[in-house]
Short mmCIF file of C-alpha atoms (C1' of nucleotides) in Angstrom, two decimals:
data_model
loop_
_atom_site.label_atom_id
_atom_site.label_comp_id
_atom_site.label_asym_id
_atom_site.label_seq_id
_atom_site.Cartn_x
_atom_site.Cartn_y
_atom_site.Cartn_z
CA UNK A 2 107.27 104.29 55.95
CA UNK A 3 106.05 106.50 58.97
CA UNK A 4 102.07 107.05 57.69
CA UNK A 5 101.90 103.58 56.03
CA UNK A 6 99.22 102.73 58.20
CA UNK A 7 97.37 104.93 60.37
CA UNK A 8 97.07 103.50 63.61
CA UNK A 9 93.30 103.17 64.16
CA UNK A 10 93.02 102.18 67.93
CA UNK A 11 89.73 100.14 67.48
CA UNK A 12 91.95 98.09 64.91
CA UNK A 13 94.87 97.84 67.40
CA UNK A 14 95.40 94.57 68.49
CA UNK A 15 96.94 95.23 71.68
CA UNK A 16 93.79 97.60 72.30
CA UNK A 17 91.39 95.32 71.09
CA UNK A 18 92.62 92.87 73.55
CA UNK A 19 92.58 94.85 76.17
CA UNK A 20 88.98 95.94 75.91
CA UNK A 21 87.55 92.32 75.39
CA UNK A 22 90.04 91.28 78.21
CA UNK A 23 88.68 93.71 80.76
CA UNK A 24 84.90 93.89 79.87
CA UNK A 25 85.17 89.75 80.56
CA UNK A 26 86.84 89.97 83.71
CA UNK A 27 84.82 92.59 85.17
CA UNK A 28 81.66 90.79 83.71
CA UNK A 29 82.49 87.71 85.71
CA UNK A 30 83.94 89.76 88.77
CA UNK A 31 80.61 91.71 89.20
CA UNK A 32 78.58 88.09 89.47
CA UNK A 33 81.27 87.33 92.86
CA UNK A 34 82.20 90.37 94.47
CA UNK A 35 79.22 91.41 96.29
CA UNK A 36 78.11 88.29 96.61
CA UNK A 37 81.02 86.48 98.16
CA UNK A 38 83.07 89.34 98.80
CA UNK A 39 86.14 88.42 97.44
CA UNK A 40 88.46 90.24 95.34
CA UNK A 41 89.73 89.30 91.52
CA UNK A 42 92.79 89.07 93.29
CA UNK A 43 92.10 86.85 96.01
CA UNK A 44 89.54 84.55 93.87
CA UNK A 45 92.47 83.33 91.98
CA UNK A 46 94.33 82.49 94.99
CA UNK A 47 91.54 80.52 96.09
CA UNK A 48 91.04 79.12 92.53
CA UNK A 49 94.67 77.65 92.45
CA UNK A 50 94.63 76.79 96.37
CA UNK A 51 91.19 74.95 95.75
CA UNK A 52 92.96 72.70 92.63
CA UNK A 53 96.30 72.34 94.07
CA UNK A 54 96.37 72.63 97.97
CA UNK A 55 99.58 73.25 100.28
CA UNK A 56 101.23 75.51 97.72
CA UNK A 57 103.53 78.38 98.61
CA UNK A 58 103.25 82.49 98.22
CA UNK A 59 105.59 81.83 95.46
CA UNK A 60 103.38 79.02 93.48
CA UNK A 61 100.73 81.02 93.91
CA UNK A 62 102.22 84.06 92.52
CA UNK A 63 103.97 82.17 89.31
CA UNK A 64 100.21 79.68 88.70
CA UNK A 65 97.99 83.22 89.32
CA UNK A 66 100.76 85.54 87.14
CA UNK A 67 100.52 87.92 90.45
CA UNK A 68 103.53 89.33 91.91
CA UNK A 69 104.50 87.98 95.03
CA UNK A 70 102.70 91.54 96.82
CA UNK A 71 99.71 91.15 95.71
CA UNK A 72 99.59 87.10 96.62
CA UNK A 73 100.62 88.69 100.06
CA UNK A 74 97.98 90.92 100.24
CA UNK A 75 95.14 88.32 98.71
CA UNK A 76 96.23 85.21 101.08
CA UNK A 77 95.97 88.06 104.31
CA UNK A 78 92.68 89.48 103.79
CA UNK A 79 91.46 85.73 102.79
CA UNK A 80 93.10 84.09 106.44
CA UNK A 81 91.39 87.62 108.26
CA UNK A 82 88.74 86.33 106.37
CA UNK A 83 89.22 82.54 107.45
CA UNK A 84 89.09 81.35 104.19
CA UNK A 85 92.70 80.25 103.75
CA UNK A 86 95.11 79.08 106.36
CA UNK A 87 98.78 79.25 106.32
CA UNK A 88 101.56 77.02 107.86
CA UNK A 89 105.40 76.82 107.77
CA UNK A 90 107.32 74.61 105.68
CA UNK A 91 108.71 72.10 107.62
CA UNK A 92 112.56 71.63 105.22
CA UNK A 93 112.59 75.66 104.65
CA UNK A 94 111.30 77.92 107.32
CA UNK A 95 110.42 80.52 104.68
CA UNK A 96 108.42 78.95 102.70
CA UNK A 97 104.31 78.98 103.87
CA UNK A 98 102.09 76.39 103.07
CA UNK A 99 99.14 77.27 102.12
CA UNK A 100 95.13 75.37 102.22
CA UNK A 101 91.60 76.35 101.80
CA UNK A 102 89.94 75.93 105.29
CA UNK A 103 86.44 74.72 105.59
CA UNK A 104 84.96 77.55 104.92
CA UNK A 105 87.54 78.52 102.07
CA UNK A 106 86.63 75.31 100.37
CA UNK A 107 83.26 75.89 100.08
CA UNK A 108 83.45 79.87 98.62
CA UNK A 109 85.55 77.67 95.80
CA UNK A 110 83.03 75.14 95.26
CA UNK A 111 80.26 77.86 94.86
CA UNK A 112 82.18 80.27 92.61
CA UNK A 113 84.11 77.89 90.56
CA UNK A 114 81.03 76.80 88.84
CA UNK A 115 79.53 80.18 88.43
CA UNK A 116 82.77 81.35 86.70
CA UNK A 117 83.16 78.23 84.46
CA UNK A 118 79.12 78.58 83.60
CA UNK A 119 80.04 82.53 82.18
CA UNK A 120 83.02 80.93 80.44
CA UNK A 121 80.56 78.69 78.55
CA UNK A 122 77.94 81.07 77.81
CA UNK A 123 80.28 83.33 76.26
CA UNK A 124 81.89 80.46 74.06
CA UNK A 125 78.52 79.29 73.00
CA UNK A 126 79.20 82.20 70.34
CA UNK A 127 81.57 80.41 68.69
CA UNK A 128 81.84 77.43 66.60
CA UNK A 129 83.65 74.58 67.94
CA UNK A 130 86.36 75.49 64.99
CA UNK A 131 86.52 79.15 66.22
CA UNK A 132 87.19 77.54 69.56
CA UNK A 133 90.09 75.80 68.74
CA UNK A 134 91.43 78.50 66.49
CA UNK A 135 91.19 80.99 69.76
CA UNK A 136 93.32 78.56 72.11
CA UNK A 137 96.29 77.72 69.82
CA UNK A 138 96.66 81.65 68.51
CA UNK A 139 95.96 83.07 72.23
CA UNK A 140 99.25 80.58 72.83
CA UNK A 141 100.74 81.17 70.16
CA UNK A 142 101.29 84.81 70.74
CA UNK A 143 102.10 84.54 74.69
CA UNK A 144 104.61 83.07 73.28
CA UNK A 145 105.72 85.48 70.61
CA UNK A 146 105.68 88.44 73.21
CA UNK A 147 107.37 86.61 75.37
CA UNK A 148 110.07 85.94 72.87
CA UNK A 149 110.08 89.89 71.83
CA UNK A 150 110.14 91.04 75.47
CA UNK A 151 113.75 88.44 76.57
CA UNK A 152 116.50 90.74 77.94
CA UNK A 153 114.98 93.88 77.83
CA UNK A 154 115.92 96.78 81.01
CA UNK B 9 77.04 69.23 87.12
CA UNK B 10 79.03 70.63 89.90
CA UNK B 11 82.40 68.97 89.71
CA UNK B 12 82.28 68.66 85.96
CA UNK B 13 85.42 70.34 84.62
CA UNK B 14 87.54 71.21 87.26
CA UNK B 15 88.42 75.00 87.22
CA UNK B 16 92.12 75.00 86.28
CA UNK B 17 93.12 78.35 85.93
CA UNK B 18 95.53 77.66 83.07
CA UNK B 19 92.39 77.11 80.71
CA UNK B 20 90.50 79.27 81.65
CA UNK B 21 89.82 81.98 78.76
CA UNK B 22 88.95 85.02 81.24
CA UNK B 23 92.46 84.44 82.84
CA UNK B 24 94.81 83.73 79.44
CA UNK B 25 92.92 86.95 77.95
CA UNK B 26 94.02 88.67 81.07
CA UNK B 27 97.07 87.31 80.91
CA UNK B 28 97.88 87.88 76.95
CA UNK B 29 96.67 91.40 77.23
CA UNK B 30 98.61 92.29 80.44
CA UNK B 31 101.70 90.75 78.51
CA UNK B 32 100.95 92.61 75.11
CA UNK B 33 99.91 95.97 76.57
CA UNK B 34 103.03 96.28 79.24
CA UNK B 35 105.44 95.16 76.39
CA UNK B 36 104.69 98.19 73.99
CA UNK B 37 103.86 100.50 77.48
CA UNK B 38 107.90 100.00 78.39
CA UNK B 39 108.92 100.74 74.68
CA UNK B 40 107.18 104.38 75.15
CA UNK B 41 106.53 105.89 78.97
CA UNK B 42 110.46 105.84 79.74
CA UNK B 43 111.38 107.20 76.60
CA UNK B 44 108.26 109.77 75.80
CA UNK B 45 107.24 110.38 79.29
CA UNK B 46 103.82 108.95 78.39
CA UNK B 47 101.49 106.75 80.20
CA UNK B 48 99.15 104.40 78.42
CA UNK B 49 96.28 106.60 79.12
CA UNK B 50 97.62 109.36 77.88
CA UNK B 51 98.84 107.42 74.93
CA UNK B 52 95.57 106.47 74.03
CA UNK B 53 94.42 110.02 74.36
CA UNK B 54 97.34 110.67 72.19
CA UNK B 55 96.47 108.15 69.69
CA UNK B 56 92.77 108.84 69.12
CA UNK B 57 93.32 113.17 68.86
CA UNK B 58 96.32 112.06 66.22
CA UNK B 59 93.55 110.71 64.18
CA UNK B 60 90.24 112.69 65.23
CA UNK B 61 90.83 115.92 66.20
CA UNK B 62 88.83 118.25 67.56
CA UNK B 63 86.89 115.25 69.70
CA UNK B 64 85.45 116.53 73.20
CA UNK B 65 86.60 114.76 76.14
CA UNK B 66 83.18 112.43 76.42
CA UNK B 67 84.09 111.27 72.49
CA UNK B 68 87.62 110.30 73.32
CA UNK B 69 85.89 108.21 76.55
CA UNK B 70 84.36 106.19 73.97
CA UNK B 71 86.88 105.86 71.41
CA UNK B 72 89.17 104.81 74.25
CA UNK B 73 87.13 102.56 76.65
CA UNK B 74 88.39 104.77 79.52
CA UNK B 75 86.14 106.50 81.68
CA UNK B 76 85.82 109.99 81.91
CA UNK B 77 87.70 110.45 85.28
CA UNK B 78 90.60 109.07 83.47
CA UNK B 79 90.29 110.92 80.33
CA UNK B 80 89.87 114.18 82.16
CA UNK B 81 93.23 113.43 84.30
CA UNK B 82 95.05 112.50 80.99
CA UNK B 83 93.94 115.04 79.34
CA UNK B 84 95.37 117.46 82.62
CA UNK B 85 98.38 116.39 82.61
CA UNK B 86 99.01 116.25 78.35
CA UNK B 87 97.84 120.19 78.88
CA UNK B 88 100.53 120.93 81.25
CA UNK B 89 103.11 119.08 79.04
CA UNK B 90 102.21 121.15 76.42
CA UNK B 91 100.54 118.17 74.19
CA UNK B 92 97.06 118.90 73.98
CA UNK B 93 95.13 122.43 73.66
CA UNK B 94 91.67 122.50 75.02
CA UNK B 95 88.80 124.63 73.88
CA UNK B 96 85.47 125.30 74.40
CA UNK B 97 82.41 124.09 71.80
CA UNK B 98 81.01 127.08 70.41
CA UNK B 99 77.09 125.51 70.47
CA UNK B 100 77.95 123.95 74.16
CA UNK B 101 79.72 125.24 76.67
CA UNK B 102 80.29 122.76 78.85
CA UNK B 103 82.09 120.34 75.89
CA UNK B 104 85.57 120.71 75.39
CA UNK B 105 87.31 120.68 71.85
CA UNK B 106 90.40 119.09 72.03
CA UNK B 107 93.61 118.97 69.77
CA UNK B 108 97.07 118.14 69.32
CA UNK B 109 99.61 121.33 69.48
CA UNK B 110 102.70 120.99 67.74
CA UNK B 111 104.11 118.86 70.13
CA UNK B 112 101.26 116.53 70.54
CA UNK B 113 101.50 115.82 66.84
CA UNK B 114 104.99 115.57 67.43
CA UNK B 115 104.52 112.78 70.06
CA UNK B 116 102.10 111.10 67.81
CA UNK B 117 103.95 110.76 65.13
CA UNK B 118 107.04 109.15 66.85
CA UNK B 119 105.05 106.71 68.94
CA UNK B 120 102.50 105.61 66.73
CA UNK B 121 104.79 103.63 64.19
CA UNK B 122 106.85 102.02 67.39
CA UNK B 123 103.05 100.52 68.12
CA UNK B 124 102.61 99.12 64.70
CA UNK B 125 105.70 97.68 64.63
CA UNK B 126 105.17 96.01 67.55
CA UNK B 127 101.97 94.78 66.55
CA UNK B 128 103.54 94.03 63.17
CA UNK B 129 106.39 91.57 64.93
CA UNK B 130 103.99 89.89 66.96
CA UNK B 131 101.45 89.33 64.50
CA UNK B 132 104.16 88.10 62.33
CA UNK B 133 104.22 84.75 64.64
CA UNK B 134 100.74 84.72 63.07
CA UNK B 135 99.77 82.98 59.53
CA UNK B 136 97.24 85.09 57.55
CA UNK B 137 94.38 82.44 58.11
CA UNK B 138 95.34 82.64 62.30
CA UNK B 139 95.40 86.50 61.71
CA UNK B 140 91.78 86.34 60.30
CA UNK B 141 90.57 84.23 62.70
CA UNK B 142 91.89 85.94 65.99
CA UNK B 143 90.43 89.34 64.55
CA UNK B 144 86.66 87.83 63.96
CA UNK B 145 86.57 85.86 67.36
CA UNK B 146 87.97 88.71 69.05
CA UNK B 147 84.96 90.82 67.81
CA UNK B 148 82.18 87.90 68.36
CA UNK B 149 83.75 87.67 72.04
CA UNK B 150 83.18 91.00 72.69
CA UNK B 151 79.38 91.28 70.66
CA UNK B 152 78.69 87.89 73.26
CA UNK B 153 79.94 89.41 76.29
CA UNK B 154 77.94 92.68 75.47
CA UNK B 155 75.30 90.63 74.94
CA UNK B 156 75.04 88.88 77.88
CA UNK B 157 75.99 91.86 80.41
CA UNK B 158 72.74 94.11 78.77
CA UNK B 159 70.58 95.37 81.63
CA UNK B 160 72.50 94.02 85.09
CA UNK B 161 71.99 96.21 87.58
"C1'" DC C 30 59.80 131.84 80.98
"C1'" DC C 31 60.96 128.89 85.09
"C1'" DG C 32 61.98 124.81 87.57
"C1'" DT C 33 63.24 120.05 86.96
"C1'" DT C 34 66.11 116.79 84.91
"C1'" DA C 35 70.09 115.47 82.09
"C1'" DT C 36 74.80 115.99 80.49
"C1'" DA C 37 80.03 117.42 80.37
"C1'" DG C 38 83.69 117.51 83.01
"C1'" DT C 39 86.35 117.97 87.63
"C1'" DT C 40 87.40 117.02 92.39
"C1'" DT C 41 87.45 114.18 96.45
"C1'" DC C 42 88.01 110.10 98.93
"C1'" DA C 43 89.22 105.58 99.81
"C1'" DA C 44 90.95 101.47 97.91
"C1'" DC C 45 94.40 99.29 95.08
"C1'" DT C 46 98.91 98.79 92.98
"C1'" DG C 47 103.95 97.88 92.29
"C1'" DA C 48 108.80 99.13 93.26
"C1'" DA C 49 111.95 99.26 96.66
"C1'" DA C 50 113.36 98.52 101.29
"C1'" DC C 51 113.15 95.33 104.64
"C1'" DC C 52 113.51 90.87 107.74
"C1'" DA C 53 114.28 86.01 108.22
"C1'" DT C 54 116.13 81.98 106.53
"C1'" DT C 55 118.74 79.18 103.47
"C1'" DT C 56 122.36 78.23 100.09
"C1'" DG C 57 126.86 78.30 98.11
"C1'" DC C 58 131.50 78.38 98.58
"C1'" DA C 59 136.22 79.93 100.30
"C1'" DT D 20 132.73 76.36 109.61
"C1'" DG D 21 131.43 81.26 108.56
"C1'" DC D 22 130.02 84.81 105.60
"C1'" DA D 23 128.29 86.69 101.20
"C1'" DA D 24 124.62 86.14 98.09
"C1'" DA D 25 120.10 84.42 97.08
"C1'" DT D 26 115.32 83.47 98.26
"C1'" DG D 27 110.53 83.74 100.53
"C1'" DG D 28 107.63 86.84 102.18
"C1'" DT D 29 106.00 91.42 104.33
"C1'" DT D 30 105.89 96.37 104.89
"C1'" DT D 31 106.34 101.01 103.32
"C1'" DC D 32 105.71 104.66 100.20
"C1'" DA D 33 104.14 107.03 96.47
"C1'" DG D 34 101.44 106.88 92.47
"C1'" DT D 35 96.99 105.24 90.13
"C1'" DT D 36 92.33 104.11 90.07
"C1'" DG D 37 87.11 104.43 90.08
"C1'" DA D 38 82.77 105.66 92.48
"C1'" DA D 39 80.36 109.25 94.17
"C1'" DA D 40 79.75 114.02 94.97
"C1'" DC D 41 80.08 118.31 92.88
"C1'" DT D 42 79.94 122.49 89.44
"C1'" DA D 43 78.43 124.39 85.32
"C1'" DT D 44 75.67 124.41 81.39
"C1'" DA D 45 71.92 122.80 78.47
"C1'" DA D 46 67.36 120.64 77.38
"C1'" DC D 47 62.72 119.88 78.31
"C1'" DG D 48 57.96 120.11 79.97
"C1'" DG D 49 54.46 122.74 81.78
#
DNA sequence: CCGTTATAGTTTCAACTGAAACCATTTGCA
DNA sequence: TGCAAATGGTTTCAGTTGAAACTATAACGG
């Protein structure tokens, strides 16, 4: 059973993915970061902040799949930056609450439409049926690998 | 045009490829480094000598989608664990030959059915047609994204 | 030939990353 | 109540990363 198939890394799914996965990102990242100077990182934060305002750290983290140190990191260089300002929960002194400012909002309005136009451009290339195909099976196995990976160390 | 489709992260195909291949690629990473003392770098390096030997270090950057830097460190630290054997090319100097010793094959041949097995249980969650599918949109995605990121500065 | 330019690979530097330790607050329960 | 455990968030530390500079060799054009 051992050389059944050869693995052939260009035919490896978990490769392939990873190559298409990164070569988008850093496509889309290259048309923000100079110009707005904001991170991958902190562009989600203000991508979730800019949908669904007041959230904590810990929304962030779970809506962005960061861990809670990088959200940390992102929502400090962004309020240095005065793009995002923080307050305290009022029923749990822990907790921050989190908003676009001003100036926050309007990075968000600018990018989000420059990231959604790349996300079009590069679905053009498929057929409406190749569309719908991708979103179920891109579900479909988050959900498989999540179901491999319960209780593991 | 601006406010069309509001940006929800959730939907956003950059971010669940991201998210998928994060998921996929750390699952099978775990199953491996602990056990075999092997990054995912190296295991690529790993993976692509097992099957092409005698590739110089520039060849296994491409086979790989890692940069040189990070082929040359891999590479480092599989010769000091006694994995890999470097050479020099007869008709150029300055390329390196590179092999799997003993050990290296070794490695390869332990780790490279765990991967397929993965990838075997999580395609499984797959029907043949979805399996078809994923494998031709995954390779138009790319082509597209290729296509559009030609000649940016 | 010889100097310029290109290529293979390594090293350096600064930024980024995550795990673990940490602090503050809240929750659960004896 | 009061105290142990849990939670939100930050800081620290050590390892990883990529861009740019560097070394060595080869290719090319005059």
């Amino acid at each position: 059973m051992a050389g059944n198939t050869p693995l052939e890394l260009e035919k490896f799914l978990p490769y392939r993915l990873s190559v298409l996965s990164n070569t988008v990102s850093q496509a889309i990242a290259r048309e923000y970061e100079d110009r707005f100077q904001l991170s991958i990182t902190e562009w989600r934060v203000v991508a979730v902040l800019g949908r669904y305002d007041g959230l904590s750290a810990r929304e962030v983290a779970e809506r962005t799949a960061m861990d809670k140190v990088a959200v940390s990191r992102a929502v400090a260089e962004l309020m240095k930056d005065g793009r995002v300002r923080r307050a305290t929960a009022d029923h749990d002194k822990r907790q921050s609450v989190l908003s676009l400012t001003a100036k926050g909002r309007k990075v968000y309005n600018e990018v989000a439409p420059l990231a959604l136009q790349h996300e079009q451009r590069l679905l053009a290339h498929l057929d409406v049926e190749e569309q719908l195909w991708l979103g179920r099976i891109i579900e479909k196995l988050l959900l498989a690998e999540k179901a491999l990976g319960v209780d593991r160390p």
